[in-house]
Short mmCIF file of C-alpha atoms in Angstrom, two decimals:
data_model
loop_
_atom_site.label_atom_id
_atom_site.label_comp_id
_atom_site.label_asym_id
_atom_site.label_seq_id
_atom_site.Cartn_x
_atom_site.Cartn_y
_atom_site.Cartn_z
CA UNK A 1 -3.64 9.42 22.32
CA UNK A 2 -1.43 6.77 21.06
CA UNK A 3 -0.14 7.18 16.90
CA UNK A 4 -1.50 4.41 15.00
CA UNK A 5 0.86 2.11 13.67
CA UNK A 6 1.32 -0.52 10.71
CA UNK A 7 1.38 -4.52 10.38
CA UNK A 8 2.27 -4.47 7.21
CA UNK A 9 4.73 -1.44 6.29
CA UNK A 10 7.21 0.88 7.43
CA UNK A 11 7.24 4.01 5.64
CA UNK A 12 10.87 5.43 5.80
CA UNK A 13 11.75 9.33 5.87
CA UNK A 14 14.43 8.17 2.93
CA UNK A 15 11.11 7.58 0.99
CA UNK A 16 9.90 11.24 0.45
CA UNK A 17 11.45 12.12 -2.51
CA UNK A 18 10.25 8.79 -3.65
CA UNK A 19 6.90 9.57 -2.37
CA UNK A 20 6.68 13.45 -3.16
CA UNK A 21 7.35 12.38 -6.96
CA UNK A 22 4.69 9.92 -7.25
CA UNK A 23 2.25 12.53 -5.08
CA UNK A 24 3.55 14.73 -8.15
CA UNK A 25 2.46 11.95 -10.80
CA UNK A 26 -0.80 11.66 -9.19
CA UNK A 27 -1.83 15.26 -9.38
CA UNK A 28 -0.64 15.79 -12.89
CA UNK A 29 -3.05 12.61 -13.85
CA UNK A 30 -5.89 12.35 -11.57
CA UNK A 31 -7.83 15.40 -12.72
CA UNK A 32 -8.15 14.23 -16.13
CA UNK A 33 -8.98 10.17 -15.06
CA UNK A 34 -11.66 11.59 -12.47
CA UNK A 35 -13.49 14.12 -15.28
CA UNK A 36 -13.16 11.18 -18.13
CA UNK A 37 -14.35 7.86 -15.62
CA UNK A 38 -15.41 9.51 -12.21
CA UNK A 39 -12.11 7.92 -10.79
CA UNK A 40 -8.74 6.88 -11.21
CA UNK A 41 -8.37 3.64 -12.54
CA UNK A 42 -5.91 0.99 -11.01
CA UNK A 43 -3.87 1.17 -14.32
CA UNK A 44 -2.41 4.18 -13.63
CA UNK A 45 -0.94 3.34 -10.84
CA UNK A 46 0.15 0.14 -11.97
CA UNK A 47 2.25 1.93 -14.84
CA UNK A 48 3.82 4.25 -12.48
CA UNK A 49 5.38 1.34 -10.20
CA UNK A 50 5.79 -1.39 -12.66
CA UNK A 51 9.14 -1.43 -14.80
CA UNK A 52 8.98 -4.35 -17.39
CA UNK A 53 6.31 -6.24 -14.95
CA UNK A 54 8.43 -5.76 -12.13
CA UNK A 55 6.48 -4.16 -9.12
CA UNK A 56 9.63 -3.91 -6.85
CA UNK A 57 9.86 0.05 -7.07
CA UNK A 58 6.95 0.64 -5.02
CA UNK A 59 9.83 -0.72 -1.79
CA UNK A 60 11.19 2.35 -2.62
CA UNK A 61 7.99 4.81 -0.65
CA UNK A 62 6.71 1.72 1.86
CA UNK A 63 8.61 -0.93 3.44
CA UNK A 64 6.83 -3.88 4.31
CA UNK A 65 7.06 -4.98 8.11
CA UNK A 66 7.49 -9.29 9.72
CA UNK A 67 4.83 -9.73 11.97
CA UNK A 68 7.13 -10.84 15.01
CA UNK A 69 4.46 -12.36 17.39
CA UNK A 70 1.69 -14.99 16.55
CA UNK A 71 -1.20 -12.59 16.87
CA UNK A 72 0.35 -9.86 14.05
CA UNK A 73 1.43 -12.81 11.61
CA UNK A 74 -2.33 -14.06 11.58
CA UNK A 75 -3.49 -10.81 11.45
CA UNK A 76 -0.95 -10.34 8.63
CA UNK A 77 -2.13 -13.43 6.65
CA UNK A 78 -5.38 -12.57 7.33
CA UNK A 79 -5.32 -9.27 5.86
CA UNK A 80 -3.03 -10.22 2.95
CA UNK A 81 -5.83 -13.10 1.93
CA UNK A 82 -8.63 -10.21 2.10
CA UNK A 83 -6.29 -8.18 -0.22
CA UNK A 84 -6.10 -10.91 -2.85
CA UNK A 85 -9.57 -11.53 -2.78
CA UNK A 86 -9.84 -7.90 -3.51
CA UNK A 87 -7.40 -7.73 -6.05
CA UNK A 88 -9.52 -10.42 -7.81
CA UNK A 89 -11.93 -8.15 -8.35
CA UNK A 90 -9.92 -6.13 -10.29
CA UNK A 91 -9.34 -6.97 -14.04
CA UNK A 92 -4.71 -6.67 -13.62
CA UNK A 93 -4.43 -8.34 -17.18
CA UNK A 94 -0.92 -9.81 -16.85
CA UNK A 95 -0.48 -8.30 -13.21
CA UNK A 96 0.93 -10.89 -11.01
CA UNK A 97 -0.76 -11.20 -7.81
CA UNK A 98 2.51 -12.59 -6.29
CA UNK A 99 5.29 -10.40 -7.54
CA UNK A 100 8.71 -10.28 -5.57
CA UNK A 101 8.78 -9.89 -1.72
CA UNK A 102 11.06 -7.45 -0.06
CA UNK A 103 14.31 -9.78 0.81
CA UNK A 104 14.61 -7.30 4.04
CA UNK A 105 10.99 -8.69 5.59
CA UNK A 106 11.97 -12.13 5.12
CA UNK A 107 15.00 -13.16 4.92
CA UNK A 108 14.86 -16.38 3.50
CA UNK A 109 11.92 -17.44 5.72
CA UNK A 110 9.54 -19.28 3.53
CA UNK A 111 7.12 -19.55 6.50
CA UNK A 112 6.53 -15.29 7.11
CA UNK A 113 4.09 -13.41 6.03
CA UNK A 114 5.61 -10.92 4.00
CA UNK A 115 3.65 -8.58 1.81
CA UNK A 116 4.59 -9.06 -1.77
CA UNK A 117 5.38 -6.36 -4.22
CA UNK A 118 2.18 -6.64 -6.14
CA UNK A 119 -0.58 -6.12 -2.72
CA UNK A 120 1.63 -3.15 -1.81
CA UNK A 121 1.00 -1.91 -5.10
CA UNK A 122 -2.27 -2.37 -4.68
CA UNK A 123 -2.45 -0.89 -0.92
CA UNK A 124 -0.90 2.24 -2.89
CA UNK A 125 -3.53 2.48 -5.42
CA UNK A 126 -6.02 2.38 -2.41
CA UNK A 127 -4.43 5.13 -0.80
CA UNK A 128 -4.55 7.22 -3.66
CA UNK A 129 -8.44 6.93 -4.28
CA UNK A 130 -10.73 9.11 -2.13
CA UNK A 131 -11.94 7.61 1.18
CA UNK A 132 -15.44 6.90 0.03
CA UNK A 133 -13.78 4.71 -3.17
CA UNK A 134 -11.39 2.62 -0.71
CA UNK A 135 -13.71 2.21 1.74
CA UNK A 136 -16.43 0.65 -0.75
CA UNK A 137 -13.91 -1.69 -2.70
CA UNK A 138 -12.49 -2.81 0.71
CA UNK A 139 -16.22 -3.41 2.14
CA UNK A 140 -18.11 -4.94 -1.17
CA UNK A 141 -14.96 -7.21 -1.76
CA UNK A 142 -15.96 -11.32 -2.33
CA UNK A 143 -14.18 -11.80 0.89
CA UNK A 144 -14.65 -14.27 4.13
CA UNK A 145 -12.59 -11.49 5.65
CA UNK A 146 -14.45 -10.03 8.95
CA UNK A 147 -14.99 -6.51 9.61
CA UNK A 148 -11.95 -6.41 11.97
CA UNK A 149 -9.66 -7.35 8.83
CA UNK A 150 -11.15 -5.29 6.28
CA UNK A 151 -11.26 -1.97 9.14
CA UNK A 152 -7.51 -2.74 9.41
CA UNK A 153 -6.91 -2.92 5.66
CA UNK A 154 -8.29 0.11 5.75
CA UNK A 155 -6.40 1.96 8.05
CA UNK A 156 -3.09 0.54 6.49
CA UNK A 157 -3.86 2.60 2.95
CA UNK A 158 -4.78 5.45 5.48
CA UNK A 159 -1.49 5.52 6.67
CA UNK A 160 -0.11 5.37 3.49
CA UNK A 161 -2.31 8.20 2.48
CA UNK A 162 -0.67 9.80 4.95
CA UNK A 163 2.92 9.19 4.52
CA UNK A 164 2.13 10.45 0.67
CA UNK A 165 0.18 13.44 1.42
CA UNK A 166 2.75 14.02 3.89
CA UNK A 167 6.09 13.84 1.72
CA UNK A 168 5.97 17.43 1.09
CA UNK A 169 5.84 18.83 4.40
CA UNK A 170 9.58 17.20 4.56
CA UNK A 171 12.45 18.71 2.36
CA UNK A 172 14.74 16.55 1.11
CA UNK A 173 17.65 18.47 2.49
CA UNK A 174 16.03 17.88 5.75
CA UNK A 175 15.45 14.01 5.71
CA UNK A 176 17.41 12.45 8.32
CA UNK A 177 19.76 9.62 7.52
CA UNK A 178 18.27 7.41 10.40
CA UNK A 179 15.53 5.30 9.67
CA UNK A 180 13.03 6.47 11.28
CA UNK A 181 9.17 5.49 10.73
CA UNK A 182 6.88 8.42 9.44
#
């Protein structure tokens, strides 16, 4: 059965410190969001990746990919205009929906599709809600988005999900210095 695999991100093994820390941050503050509000609101996730408004940090767990053929850069496009529209929903106060792009994805090339700093922050906060949450943010999003885009939305954050709840299972001292995808 072939692994699924990402349009928008790479998820480096150099991430899991990165990763295990903010899987760390999560359980010290989900417990008490999810008792107080039922869930955990998009604010704390926000604080944990934002320095002075800056979103950049979150490049340090997720990488975000260049769709090289036609196809993935329309699916890219497609699923990064689904992800504002749900990020609209949202109140951010002074979040920027733009927020800086990862220089690495594209490289001066005004015309790519590259995930911004902001929607990855907000693909994070998806991945650390539960399933059910995601699933009906994603799905009862304002959105002309079909159910092919928002089903691949979906299994991006799942990945994520993965990569997080997965950070762990790596030791540090055993992260190789190649850069290999998760």
């Amino acid at each position: 059965k072939p692994q699924p695999t990402s349009i928008l991100f790479r998820s480096k093994m150099r991430g899991n410190d990165a990763r295990r820390k903010y899987k760390e941050y999560l359980r010290s503050v989900k417990g008490s969001h999810e008792e107080q509000v039922g869930y955990l609101p998009f604010d704390t996730v926000l604080s944990y990746w934002s320095k002075d408004g800056d979103h950049s940090t979150v490049w340090g767990i997720i990488e975000p990919l260049r769709g090289m053929t036609e196809e993935e850069k329309e699916l890219t496009r497609q699923m990064r205009m689904l992800l504002r529209d749900v990020m609209k929903s949202f109140d951010f106060g002074a979040f920027d929906e733009g927020g800086s792009r990862d220089s690495s994805c594209c490289q001066n090339d005004k015309n790519a599709e590259c995930t911004t700093a902001a929607e990855a922050v907000f693909i994070v906060f998806l991945a650390s809600i539960s399933q059910q949450q995601r699933s009906d943010i994603v799905w009862n999003a304002k959105s002309d988005a079909g159910e092919v885009i928002r089903e691949e939305v979906l299994k991006e954050v799942a990945l994520i999900e993965y990569a997080i709840e997965m950070s762990d299972e790596f030791a540090s001292s055993e992260t190789p210095t190649s850069n290999t995808d998760l």
